[in-house]
Tab-separated table of C-alpha atoms in Angstrom:
chain	number	residue	atom	x	y	z
A	1	MET	CA	90.423	-2.798	136.331
A	2	VAL	CA	92.429	-0.869	138.843
A	3	ALA	CA	95.192	-3.439	138.696
A	4	ALA	CA	95.244	-3.353	134.910
A	5	TRP	CA	95.367	0.464	134.862
A	6	ALA	CA	98.236	0.491	137.367
A	7	ALA	CA	100.122	-2.054	135.257
A	8	ARG	CA	99.741	0.095	132.147
A	9	MET	CA	100.972	3.203	133.990
A	10	ALA	CA	103.963	1.310	135.345
A	11	ALA	CA	104.832	0.080	131.890
A	12	ALA	CA	104.601	3.574	130.390
A	13	ALA	CA	106.576	5.341	133.102
A	14	PRO	CA	110.086	4.124	132.123
A	15	ALA	CA	109.568	5.325	128.564
A	16	THR	CA	109.164	8.957	129.722
A	17	VAL	CA	112.154	9.042	132.037
A	18	PRO	CA	114.865	9.185	129.327
A	19	LEU	CA	113.196	12.265	127.842
A	20	LEU	CA	113.996	14.408	130.895
A	21	PRO	CA	117.788	14.608	130.396
A	22	ASP	CA	117.325	15.572	126.742
A	23	LEU	CA	114.874	18.310	127.681
A	24	ASN	CA	117.196	19.649	130.380
A	25	SER	CA	120.153	19.683	128.000
A	26	LYS	CA	118.178	21.746	125.491
A	27	LEU	CA	116.950	24.234	128.069
A	28	ARG	CA	120.302	24.601	129.841
A	29	PRO	CA	122.538	27.258	128.167
A	30	SER	CA	125.976	26.226	126.958
A	31	ASP	CA	129.194	27.383	128.595
A	32	ALA	CA	129.932	29.732	125.662
A	33	THR	CA	126.678	31.685	125.969
A	34	PRO	CA	127.817	34.137	128.713
A	35	TRP	CA	131.037	34.869	126.819
A	36	THR	CA	129.078	35.494	123.621
A	37	ILE	CA	126.794	37.935	125.425
A	38	LEU	CA	129.811	39.672	126.976
A	39	LEU	CA	131.504	39.995	123.572
A	40	VAL	CA	128.395	41.430	121.935
A	41	LEU	CA	127.861	43.973	124.728
A	42	THR	CA	131.522	44.991	124.542
A	43	LEU	CA	131.309	45.521	120.786
A	44	ILE	CA	128.179	47.622	121.201
A	45	THR	CA	129.957	49.753	123.800
A	46	VAL	CA	133.054	50.424	121.710
A	47	LEU	CA	131.179	50.757	118.402
A	48	PRO	CA	131.057	54.603	118.515
A	49	ALA	CA	134.807	54.729	119.178
A	50	ILE	CA	135.460	52.322	116.292
A	51	LEU	CA	133.323	54.427	113.957
A	52	MET	CA	135.143	57.589	114.991
A	53	ALA	CA	138.594	56.024	114.731
A	54	MET	CA	138.340	54.115	111.455
A	55	THR	CA	135.966	56.164	109.294
A	56	PRO	CA	135.893	59.731	107.867
A	57	LEU	CA	133.614	60.825	110.734
A	58	VAL	CA	136.480	62.676	112.431
A	59	ARG	CA	137.038	65.079	109.553
A	60	LEU	CA	133.349	65.483	108.781
A	61	LEU	CA	132.283	66.311	112.329
A	62	VAL	CA	135.156	68.778	112.828
A	63	VAL	CA	134.213	70.630	109.630
A	64	PHE	CA	130.525	70.693	110.568
A	65	HIS	CA	131.398	72.083	114.004
A	66	PHE	CA	133.481	74.875	112.456
A	67	LEU	CA	130.684	75.670	110.015
A	68	ARG	CA	128.121	76.014	112.778
A	69	GLN	CA	130.435	78.254	114.782
A	70	ALA	CA	131.182	80.369	111.715
A	71	LEU	CA	127.491	80.837	110.925
A	72	GLY	CA	126.806	81.861	114.518
A	73	THR	CA	123.950	79.372	114.938
A	74	GLN	CA	124.788	77.697	118.207
A	75	THR	CA	122.348	74.788	118.004
A	76	ALA	CA	121.170	74.780	114.380
A	77	PRO	CA	121.603	72.319	112.798
A	78	SER	CA	121.325	70.149	115.888
A	79	ASN	CA	123.940	67.573	116.851
A	80	PRO	CA	121.789	64.562	115.818
A	81	THR	CA	121.234	66.148	112.409
A	82	LEU	CA	124.934	66.712	111.813
A	83	MET	CA	125.755	63.240	113.130
A	84	GLY	CA	123.210	61.662	110.799
A	85	LEU	CA	124.557	63.577	107.796
A	86	ALA	CA	128.121	62.643	108.712
A	87	LEU	CA	127.173	58.973	109.091
A	88	MET	CA	125.511	58.863	105.674
A	89	MET	CA	128.455	60.597	104.004
A	90	ALA	CA	130.849	58.235	105.746
A	91	TRP	CA	128.745	55.324	104.485
A	92	PHE	CA	129.120	56.518	100.878
A	93	ILE	CA	132.870	56.953	101.310
A	94	MET	CA	133.403	53.606	103.025
A	95	THR	CA	131.217	51.544	100.662
A	96	PRO	CA	134.118	50.345	98.444
A	97	VAL	CA	136.084	49.332	101.542
A	98	LEU	CA	133.116	47.469	103.011
A	99	ASN	CA	132.590	45.649	99.717
A	100	GLN	CA	136.202	44.465	99.792
A	101	VAL	CA	135.825	43.298	103.389
A	102	ASP	CA	132.688	41.369	102.424
A	103	GLN	CA	134.385	39.687	99.460
A	104	GLN	CA	137.677	38.876	101.186
A	105	ALA	CA	136.519	37.955	104.681
A	106	VAL	CA	132.775	37.749	105.273
A	107	GLU	CA	131.780	35.551	102.338
A	108	PRO	CA	134.590	32.973	102.808
A	109	TYR	CA	133.829	32.792	106.535
A	110	ARG	CA	130.108	32.400	105.856
A	111	ASN	CA	130.855	29.554	103.463
A	112	GLY	CA	133.094	27.845	106.026
A	113	GLN	CA	136.263	28.259	103.970
A	114	ILE	CA	138.251	30.147	106.622
A	115	THR	CA	138.215	30.455	110.397
A	116	GLY	CA	137.142	33.471	112.415
A	117	ILE	CA	140.730	34.599	113.099
A	118	GLU	CA	141.576	34.403	109.409
A	119	ALA	CA	138.427	36.372	108.570
A	120	ILE	CA	139.466	39.144	110.972
A	121	ASP	CA	142.959	39.290	109.458
A	122	ARG	CA	141.633	39.401	105.910
A	123	GLY	CA	138.963	41.946	106.764
A	124	ALA	CA	141.488	44.272	108.394
A	125	GLU	CA	143.598	44.578	105.234
A	126	PRO	CA	141.203	46.799	103.175
A	127	VAL	CA	140.538	48.958	106.222
A	128	LYS	CA	144.272	49.363	106.846
A	129	HIS	CA	144.866	50.367	103.223
A	130	PHE	CA	142.152	53.004	103.530
A	131	LEU	CA	143.621	54.398	106.742
A	132	LEU	CA	147.157	54.432	105.349
A	133	LYS	CA	145.967	56.369	102.307
A	134	TYR	CA	145.106	59.376	104.471
A	135	ALA	CA	147.574	58.965	107.353
A	136	ARG	CA	150.577	61.265	107.187
A	137	GLU	CA	154.058	59.795	107.293
A	138	LYS	CA	154.949	62.122	110.180
A	139	ASP	CA	152.120	60.760	112.319
A	140	LEU	CA	152.974	57.156	111.431
A	141	ALA	CA	156.596	57.772	112.438
A	142	LEU	CA	155.436	59.330	115.720
A	143	PHE	CA	153.448	56.300	116.876
A	144	THR	CA	155.995	53.857	115.466
A	145	ALA	CA	158.631	55.439	117.668
A	146	ALA	CA	156.244	55.633	120.632
A	147	GLY	CA	155.473	51.926	120.333
A	148	GLN	CA	159.172	51.044	119.903
A	149	ILE	CA	158.357	49.167	116.712
A	150	PRO	CA	161.204	48.354	114.294
A	151	ARG	CA	161.211	50.376	111.096
A	152	PRO	CA	158.975	48.514	108.631
A	153	ASN	CA	159.874	47.830	105.026
A	154	THR	CA	156.491	49.066	103.795
A	155	PRO	CA	153.625	50.916	105.505
A	156	ASP	CA	151.500	47.760	105.177
A	157	ASP	CA	153.750	46.085	107.752
A	158	LEU	CA	152.645	48.529	110.461
A	159	PRO	CA	150.163	47.179	113.018
A	160	MET	CA	146.713	48.675	113.446
A	161	ARG	CA	147.654	50.132	116.843
A	162	VAL	CA	149.995	52.474	114.952
A	163	VAL	CA	147.865	53.129	111.879
A	164	VAL	CA	144.626	54.034	113.703
A	165	PRO	CA	145.946	56.861	115.961
A	166	ALA	CA	148.080	58.204	113.108
A	167	TYR	CA	144.976	58.327	110.918
A	168	ILE	CA	143.027	60.181	113.624
A	169	LEU	CA	145.751	62.834	113.968
A	170	SER	CA	145.911	63.278	110.203
A	171	GLU	CA	142.141	63.629	109.957
A	172	LEU	CA	142.103	66.177	112.782
A	173	LYS	CA	144.676	68.279	110.936
A	174	ALA	CA	142.736	68.032	107.679
A	175	GLY	CA	139.472	68.910	109.423
A	176	PHE	CA	140.966	71.945	111.143
A	177	ALA	CA	142.535	73.127	107.882
A	178	ILE	CA	139.211	72.901	106.037
A	179	GLY	CA	137.409	74.546	108.956
A	180	ALA	CA	139.867	77.462	109.026
A	181	VAL	CA	139.377	78.117	105.307
A	182	LEU	CA	135.612	77.820	105.764
A	183	PHE	CA	135.689	80.278	108.652
A	184	LEU	CA	137.434	83.123	106.771
A	185	PRO	CA	134.555	84.482	104.611
A	186	PHE	CA	132.170	84.508	107.569
A	187	LEU	CA	134.812	86.214	109.698
A	188	LEU	CA	135.111	88.869	107.017
A	189	ILE	CA	131.354	89.483	107.172
A	190	ASP	CA	131.588	89.829	110.962
A	191	MET	CA	134.409	92.375	110.682
A	192	VAL	CA	132.641	94.449	108.026
A	193	THR	CA	129.381	94.411	109.968
A	194	ALA	CA	131.120	95.404	113.184
A	195	SER	CA	132.925	98.302	111.513
A	196	ILE	CA	129.732	99.594	109.860
A	197	THR	CA	127.613	99.394	113.016
A	198	THR	CA	130.347	101.105	115.011
A	199	SER	CA	130.820	103.887	112.472
A	200	ILE	CA	127.112	104.783	112.437
A	201	GLY	CA	126.890	104.749	116.212
A	202	MET	CA	124.873	101.539	116.751
A	203	PHE	CA	126.665	100.688	119.978
A	204	GLN	CA	123.621	99.233	121.711
A	205	LEU	CA	123.004	96.675	118.937
A	206	PRO	CA	125.537	93.804	118.975
A	207	PRO	CA	127.130	93.299	115.552
A	208	VAL	CA	126.419	89.566	115.723
A	209	VAL	CA	122.677	90.303	115.604
A	210	VAL	CA	123.155	91.909	112.181
A	211	SER	CA	125.871	89.648	110.800
A	212	THR	CA	124.195	86.302	111.587
A	213	PRO	CA	121.240	86.775	109.185
A	214	LEU	CA	123.642	88.044	106.529
A	215	LYS	CA	125.862	84.984	106.881
A	216	ILE	CA	122.926	82.613	106.753
A	217	LEU	CA	121.549	84.413	103.683
A	218	LEU	CA	124.908	84.215	101.918
A	219	PHE	CA	125.281	80.533	102.766
A	220	VAL	CA	121.808	79.762	101.407
A	221	MET	CA	122.271	81.826	98.239
A	222	VAL	CA	125.464	79.998	97.240
A	223	ASP	CA	123.868	76.616	98.116
A	224	GLY	CA	126.484	76.084	100.781
A	225	TRP	CA	125.425	72.642	101.976
A	226	ASN	CA	125.697	71.194	98.489
A	227	LEU	CA	129.094	72.788	97.913
A	228	LEU	CA	130.378	71.658	101.300
A	229	ALA	CA	129.168	68.074	100.893
A	230	ASN	CA	130.614	67.911	97.380
A	231	SER	CA	133.984	69.220	98.545
A	232	LEU	CA	134.134	66.842	101.506
A	233	LEU	CA	133.240	63.794	99.410
A	234	ARG	CA	135.854	64.743	96.804
A	235	SER	CA	138.506	65.144	99.507
A	236	PHE	CA	138.542	61.366	100.053
């Protein structure tokens, strides 16, 4: 019996040996896996910069910062609250652009009709058109000259390395312009409050202590957040 059992084990052993290379090949990661992980981590790292550079977040956050300074509330609303509101507003503004990117690049790539490089080129076109719509010609000329790029026939011929910084400069100017206009009525309240408290001899009470509740009350009475959000959405 022992001899028969040993013969059966010897006959079964060669059949299991070829399975080991297949198992090792499945468990061993491919050569592209580390590069894929590196690419994903890099994209996660630069994602905030991409969002700031290629979306309306620049203008929205600048305006929200000016509003908070004008109201005199140093930490209310908090930074996460303003960032969340800006992200949602940017999502509404960028939805048509994202739909075009999905139709022109993502869907054909998902169906295997185009390669990854072609998908990136096609997906960049709607984003470039959006950026060019709000980038000033002066800023485009500045970075075109800085990059020593020949004068293009149309703005669409400009590369993204010119369009993106020009768009950021244009959005900064627009955000500061809106913030300055937004600051004026609150500055007027500060000046009137300071003159009244000084004239009645309230030197020990800082004028900001009196003007801050008045500014907040005025902003709430006119439904300021709704007006501001409506104006910002209509500006795009």
